[in-house]
PDB file of C-alpha atoms in Angstrom:
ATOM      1  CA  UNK A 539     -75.086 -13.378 -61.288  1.00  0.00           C
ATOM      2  CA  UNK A 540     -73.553 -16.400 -59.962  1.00  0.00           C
ATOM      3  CA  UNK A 541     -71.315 -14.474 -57.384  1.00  0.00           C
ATOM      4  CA  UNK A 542     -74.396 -12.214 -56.132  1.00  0.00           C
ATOM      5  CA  UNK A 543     -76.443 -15.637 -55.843  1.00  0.00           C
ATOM      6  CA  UNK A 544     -73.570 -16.995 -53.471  1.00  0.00           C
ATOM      7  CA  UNK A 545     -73.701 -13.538 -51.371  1.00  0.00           C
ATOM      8  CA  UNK A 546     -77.355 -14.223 -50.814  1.00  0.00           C
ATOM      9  CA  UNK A 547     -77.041 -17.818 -50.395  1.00  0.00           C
ATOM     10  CA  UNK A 548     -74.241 -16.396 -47.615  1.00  0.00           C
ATOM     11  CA  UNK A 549     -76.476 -13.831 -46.247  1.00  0.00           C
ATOM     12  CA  UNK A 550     -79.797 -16.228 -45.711  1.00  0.00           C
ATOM     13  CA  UNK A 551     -77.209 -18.817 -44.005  1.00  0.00           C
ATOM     14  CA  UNK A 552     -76.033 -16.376 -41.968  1.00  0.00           C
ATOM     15  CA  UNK A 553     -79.531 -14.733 -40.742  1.00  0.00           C
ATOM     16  CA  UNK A 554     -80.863 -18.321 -39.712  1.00  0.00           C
ATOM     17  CA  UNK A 555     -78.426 -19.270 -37.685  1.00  0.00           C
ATOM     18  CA  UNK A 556     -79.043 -15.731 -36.286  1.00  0.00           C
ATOM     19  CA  UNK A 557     -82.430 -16.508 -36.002  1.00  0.00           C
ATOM     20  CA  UNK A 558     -81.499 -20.020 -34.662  1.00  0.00           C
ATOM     21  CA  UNK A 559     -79.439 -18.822 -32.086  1.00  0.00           C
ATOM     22  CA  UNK A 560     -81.595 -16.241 -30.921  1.00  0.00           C
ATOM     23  CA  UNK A 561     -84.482 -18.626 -30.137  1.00  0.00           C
ATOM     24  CA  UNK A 562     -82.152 -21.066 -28.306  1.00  0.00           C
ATOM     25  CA  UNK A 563     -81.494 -17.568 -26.265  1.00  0.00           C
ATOM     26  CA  UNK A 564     -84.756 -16.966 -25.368  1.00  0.00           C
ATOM     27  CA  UNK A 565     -85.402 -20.826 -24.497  1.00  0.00           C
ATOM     28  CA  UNK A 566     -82.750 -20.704 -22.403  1.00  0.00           C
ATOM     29  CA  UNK A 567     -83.671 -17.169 -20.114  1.00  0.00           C
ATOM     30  CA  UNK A 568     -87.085 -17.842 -19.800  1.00  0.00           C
ATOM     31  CA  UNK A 569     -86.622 -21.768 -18.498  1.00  0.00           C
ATOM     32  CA  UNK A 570     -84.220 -19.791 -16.283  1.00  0.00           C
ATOM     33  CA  UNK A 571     -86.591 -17.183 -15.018  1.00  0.00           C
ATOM     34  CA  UNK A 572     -88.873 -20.646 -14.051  1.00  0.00           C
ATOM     35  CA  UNK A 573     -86.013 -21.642 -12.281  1.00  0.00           C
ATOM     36  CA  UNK A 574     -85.986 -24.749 -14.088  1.00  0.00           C
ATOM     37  CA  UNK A 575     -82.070 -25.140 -14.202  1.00  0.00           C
ATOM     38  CA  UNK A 576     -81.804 -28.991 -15.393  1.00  0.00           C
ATOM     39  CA  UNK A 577     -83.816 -27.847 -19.081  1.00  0.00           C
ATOM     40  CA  UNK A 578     -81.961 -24.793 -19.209  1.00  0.00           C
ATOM     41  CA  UNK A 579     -78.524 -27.255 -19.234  1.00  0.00           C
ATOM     42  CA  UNK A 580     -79.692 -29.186 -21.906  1.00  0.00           C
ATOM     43  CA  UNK A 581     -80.916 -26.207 -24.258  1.00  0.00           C
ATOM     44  CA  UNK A 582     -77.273 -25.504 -23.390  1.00  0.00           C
ATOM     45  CA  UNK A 583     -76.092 -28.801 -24.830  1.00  0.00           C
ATOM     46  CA  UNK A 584     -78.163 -28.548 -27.724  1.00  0.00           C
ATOM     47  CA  UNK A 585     -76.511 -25.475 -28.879  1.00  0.00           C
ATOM     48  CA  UNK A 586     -73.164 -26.536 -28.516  1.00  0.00           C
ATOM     49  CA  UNK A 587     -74.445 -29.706 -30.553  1.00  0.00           C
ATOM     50  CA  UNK A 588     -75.372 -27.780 -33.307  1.00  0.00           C
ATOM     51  CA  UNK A 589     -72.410 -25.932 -33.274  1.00  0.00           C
ATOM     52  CA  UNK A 590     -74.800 -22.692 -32.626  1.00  0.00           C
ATOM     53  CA  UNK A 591     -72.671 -19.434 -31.158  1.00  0.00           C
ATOM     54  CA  UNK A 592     -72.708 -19.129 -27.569  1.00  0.00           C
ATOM     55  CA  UNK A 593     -72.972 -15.641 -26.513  1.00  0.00           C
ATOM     56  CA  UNK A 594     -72.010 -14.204 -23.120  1.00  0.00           C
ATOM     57  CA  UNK A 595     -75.587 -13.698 -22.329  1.00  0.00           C
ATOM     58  CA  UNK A 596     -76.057 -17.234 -22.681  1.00  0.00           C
ATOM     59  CA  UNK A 597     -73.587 -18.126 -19.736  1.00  0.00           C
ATOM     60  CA  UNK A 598     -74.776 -15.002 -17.614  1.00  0.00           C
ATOM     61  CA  UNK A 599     -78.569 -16.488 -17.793  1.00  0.00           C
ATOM     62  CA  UNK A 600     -77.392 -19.884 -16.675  1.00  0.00           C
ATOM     63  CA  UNK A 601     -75.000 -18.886 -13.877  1.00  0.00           C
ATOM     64  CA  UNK A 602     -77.987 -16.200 -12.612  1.00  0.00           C
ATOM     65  CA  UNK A 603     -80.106 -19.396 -12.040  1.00  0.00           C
ATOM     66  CA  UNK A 604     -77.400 -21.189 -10.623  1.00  0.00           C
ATOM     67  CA  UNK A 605     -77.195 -18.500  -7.751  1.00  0.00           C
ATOM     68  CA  UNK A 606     -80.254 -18.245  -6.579  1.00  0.00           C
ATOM     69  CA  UNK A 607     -80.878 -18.808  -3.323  1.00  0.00           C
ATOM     70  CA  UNK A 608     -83.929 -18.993  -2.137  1.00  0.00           C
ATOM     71  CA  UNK A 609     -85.036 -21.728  -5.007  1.00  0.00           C
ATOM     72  CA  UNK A 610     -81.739 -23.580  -4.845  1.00  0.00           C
ATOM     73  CA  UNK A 611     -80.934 -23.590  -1.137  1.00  0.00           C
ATOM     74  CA  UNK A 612     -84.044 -24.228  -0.038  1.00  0.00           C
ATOM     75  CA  UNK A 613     -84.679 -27.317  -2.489  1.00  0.00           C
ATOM     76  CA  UNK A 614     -82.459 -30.369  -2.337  1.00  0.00           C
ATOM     77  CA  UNK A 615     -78.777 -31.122  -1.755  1.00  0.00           C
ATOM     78  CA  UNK A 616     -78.413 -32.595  -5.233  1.00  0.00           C
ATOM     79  CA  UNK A 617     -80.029 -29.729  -6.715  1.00  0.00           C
ATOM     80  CA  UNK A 618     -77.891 -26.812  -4.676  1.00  0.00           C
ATOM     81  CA  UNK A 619     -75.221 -29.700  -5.979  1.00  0.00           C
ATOM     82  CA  UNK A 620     -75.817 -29.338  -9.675  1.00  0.00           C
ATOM     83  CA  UNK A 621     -76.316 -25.595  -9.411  1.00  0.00           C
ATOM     84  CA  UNK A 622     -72.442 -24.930  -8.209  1.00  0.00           C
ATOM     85  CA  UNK A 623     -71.033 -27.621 -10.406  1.00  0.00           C
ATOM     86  CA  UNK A 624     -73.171 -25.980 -13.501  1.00  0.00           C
ATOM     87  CA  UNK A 625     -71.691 -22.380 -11.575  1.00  0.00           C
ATOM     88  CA  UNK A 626     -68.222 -23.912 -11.973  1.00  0.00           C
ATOM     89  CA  UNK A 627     -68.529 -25.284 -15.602  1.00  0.00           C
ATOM     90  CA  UNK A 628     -70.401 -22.187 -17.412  1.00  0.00           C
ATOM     91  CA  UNK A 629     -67.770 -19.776 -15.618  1.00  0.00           C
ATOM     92  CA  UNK A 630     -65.005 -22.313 -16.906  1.00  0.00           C
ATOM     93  CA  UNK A 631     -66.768 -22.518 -20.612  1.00  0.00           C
ATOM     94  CA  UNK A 632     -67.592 -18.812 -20.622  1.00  0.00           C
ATOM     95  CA  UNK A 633     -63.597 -17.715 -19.913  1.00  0.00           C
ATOM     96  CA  UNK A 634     -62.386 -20.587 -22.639  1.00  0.00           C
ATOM     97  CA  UNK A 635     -64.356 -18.633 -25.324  1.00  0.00           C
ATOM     98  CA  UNK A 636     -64.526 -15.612 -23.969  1.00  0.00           C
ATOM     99  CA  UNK A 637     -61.509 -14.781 -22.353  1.00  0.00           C
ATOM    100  CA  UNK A 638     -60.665 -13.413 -19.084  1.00  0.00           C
ATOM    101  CA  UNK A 639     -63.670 -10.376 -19.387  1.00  0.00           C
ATOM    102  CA  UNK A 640     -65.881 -11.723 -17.163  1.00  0.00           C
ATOM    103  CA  UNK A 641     -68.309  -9.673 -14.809  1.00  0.00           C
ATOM    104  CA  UNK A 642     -68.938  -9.220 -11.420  1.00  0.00           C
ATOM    105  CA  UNK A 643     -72.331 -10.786 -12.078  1.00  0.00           C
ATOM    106  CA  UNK A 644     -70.996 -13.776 -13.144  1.00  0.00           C
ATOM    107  CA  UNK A 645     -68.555 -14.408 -10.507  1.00  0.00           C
ATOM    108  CA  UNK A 646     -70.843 -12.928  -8.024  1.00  0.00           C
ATOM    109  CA  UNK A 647     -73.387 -16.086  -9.236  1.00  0.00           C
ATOM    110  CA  UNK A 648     -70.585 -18.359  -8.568  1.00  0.00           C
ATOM    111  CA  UNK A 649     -70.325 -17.440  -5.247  1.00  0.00           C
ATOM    112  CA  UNK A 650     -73.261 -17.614  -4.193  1.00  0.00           C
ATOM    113  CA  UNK A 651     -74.015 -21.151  -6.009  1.00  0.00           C
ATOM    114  CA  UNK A 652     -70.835 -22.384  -3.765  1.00  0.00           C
ATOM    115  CA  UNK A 653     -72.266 -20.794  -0.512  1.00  0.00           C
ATOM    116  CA  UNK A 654     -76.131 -22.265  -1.292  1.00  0.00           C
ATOM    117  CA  UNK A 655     -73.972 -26.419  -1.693  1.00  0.00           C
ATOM    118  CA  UNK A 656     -72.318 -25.324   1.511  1.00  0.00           C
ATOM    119  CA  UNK A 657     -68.774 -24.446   0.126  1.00  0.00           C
ATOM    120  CA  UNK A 658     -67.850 -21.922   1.408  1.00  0.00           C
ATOM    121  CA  UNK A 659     -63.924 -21.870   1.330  1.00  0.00           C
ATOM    122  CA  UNK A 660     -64.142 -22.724  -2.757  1.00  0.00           C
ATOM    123  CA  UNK A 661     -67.106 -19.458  -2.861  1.00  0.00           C
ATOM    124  CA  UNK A 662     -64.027 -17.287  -0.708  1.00  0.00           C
ATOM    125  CA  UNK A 663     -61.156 -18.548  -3.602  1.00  0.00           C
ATOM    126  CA  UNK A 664     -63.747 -17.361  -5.685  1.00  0.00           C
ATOM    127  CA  UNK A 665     -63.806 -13.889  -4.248  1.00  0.00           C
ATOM    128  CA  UNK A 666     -59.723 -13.805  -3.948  1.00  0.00           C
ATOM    129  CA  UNK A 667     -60.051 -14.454  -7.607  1.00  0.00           C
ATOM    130  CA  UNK A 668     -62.691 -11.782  -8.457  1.00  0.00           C
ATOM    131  CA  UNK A 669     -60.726  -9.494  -6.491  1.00  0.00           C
ATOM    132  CA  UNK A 670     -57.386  -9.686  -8.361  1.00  0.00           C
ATOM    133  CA  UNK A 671     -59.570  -9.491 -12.064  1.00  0.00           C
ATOM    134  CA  UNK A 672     -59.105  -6.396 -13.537  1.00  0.00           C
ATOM    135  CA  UNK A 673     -62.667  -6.565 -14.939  1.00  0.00           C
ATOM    136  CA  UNK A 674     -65.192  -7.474 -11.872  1.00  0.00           C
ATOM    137  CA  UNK A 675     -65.144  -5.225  -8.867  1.00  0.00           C
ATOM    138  CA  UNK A 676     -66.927  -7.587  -5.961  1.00  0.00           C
ATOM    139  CA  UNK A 677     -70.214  -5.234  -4.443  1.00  0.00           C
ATOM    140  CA  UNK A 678     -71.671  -6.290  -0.920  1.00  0.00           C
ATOM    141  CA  UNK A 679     -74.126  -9.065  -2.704  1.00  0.00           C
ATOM    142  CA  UNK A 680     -70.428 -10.670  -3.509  1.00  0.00           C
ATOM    143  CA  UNK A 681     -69.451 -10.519   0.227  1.00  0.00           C
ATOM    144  CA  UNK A 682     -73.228 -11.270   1.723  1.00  0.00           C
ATOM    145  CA  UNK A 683     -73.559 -14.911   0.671  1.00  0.00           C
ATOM    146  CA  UNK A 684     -69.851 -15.541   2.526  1.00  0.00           C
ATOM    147  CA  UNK A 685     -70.327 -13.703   5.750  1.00  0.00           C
ATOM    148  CA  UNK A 686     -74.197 -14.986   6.217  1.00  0.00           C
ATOM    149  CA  UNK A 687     -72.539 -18.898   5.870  1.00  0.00           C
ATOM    150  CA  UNK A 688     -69.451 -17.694   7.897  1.00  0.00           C
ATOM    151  CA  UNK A 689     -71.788 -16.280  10.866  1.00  0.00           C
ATOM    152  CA  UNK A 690     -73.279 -19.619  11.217  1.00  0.00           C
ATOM    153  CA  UNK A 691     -70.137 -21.016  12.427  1.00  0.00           C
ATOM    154  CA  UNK A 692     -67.631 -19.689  15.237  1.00  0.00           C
ATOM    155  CA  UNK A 693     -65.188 -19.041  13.012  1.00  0.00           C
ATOM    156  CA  UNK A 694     -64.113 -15.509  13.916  1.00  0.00           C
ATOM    157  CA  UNK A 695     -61.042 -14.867  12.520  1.00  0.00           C
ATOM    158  CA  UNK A 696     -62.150 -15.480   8.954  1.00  0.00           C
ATOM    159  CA  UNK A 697     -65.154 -13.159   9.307  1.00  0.00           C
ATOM    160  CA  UNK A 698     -62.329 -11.048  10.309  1.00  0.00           C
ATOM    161  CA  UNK A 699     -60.185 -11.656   7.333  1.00  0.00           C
ATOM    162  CA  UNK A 700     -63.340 -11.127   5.287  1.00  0.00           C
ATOM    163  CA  UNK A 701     -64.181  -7.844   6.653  1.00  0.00           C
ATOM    164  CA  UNK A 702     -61.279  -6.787   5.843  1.00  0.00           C
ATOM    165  CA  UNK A 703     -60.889  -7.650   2.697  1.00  0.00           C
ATOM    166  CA  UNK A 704     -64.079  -5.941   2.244  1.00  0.00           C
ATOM    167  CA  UNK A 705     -62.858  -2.333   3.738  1.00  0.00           C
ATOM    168  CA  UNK A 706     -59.686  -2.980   1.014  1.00  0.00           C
ATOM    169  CA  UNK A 707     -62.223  -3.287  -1.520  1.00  0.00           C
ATOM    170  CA  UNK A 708     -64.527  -0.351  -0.289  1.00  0.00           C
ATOM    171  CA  UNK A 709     -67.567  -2.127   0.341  1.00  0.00           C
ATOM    172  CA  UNK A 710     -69.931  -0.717   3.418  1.00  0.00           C
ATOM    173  CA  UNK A 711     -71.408  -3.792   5.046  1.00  0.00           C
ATOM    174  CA  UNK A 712     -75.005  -3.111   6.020  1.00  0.00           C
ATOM    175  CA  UNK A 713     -76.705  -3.591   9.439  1.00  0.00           C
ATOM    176  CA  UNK A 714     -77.774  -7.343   8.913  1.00  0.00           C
ATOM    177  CA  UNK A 715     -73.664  -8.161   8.337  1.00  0.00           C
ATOM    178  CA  UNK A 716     -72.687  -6.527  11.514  1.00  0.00           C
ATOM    179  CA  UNK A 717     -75.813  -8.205  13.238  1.00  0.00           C
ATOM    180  CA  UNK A 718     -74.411 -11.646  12.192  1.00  0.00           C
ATOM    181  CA  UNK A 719     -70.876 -10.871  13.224  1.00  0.00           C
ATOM    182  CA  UNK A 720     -72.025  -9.733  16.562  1.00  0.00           C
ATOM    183  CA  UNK A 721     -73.982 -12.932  17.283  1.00  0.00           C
ATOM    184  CA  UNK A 722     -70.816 -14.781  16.276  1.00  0.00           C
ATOM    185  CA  UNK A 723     -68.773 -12.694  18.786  1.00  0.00           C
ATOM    186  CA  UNK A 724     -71.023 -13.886  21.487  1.00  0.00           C
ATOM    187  CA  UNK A 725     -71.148 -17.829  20.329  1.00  0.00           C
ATOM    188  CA  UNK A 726     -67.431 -17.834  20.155  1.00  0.00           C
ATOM    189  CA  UNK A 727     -67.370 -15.265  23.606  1.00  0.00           C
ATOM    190  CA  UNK A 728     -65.331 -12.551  21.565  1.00  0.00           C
ATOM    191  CA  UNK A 729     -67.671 -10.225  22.359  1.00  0.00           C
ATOM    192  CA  UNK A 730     -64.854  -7.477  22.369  1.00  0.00           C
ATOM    193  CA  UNK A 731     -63.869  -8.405  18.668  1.00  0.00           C
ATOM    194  CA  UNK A 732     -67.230  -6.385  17.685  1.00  0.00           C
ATOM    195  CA  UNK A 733     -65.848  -3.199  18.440  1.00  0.00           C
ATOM    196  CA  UNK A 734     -63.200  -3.728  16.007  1.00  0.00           C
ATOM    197  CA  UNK A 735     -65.329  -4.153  13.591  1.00  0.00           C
ATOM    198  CA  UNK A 736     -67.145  -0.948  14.404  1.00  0.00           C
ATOM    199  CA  UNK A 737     -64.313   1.250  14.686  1.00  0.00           C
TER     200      UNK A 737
END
C-alpha cells in the first residue's frame, strides 16, 4: 500500500507541474499574439524561477514576437532594441537546452528581429549560420528582411553576395526583391549590374 501511495503521490506531482507548465504556455502565446513582448519575458522568468520545463514551443512563441515587424519596427528604438537582444538570448537559451535542432522559424525570427534594430550584418551572420545547420533550410522570408534593409543603402556588392547565396540555396526571389535591387542599381549608377541578376 505504501509503495502504490508513493506512485500516486508521484503521478499527482507530476500532472501539476504538467498542468503548471501548460498554463505558463498559454500565458506566454497569447501575451505574444498581443504583441506585448516585455510580459511575455517575464512569464518567461517566472518559469525558469520555478524551475518549470521550458519547452521548445516556449522559445518559438517568444522569438515569433520578437520578429515582427510591423509592431516592432514601427514602435520605438528601445523596443526594436529589446526585441533582437530577447531574439539573441531565447535562440542562445533554446540551443543550451535543446541542442543544436533548431528551426528555420526560429532563426528566421532572429533575423528579422536584427534587421527591424537596424543590424543588419549580425541578421546576415545569422543567415551564414542557418545556412551551414543541418536542421533549418533558410526560405525567401529568411532572405526578405536582409535584402529590403540592404536596398536602402548603395551597397551593391553585398546584395550581390546575397543573391547569390540565395540561388546556392534555391530560393526564387519574388518581384518586390528584384524591384529593390534595381532601384539600388540606379542610386549607386550600376544600372548594368541588374541584368546579372536577371540572367
Amino acid at each position: 500500500k505504501s509503495r502504490k501511495a508513493n506512485k500516486n503521490t508521484k503521478k499527482f506531482k507530476g500532472n501539476k507541474e504538467k498542468c503548471k507548465a501548460q498554463i505558463f504556455q498559454d500565458e506566454i502565446r497569447e501575451l505574444c499574439l498581443k504583441n506585448d513582448l516585455n510580459e511575455a519575458v517575464i512569464k518567461y522568468e517566472e518559469m525558469k524561477e520555478n524551475k518549470i520545463e521550458l519547452e521548445i514551443s516556449t522559445f518559438c512563441f517568444i522569438l515569433s514576437a520578437c520578429g515582427k515587424e510591423q509592431t516592432i519596427k514601427n514602435s520605438s528604438k528601445k523596443l526594436s532594441d529589446f526585441a533582437f537582444e530577447t531574439a539573441k538570448r531565447m535562440l542562445s537559451e533554446l540551443k543550451g537546452i535543446h541542442g543544436e535542432n533548431v528551426s528555420e522559424n526560429a532563426y528566421t525570427a532572429l533575423i528579422r528581429s536584427a534587421c527591424n534594430a537596424g543590424n543588419t550584418e549580425y541578421a546576415k551572420s545569422a543567415l551564414v549560420t542557418m545556412r551551414n545547420s543541418q536542421n533549418a533550410k533558410p526560405k525567401l522570408r529568411s532572405y526578405s528582411p536582409i535584402f529590403s534593409e540592404l536596398s536602402k543603402s548603395d551597397k551593391i556588392d553585398e546584395i550581390i553576395d546575397l543573391w547569390n547565396w540565395s540561388k546556392k540555396d534555391e530560393v526564387s526571389l519574388e518581384e518586390n526583391q528584384y524591384l529593390d535591387i534595381f532601384n539600388v542599381c540606379i542610386a549607386s549608377s550600376a544600372t548594368s549590374q541588374y541584368f546579372h541578376f536577371k540572367c
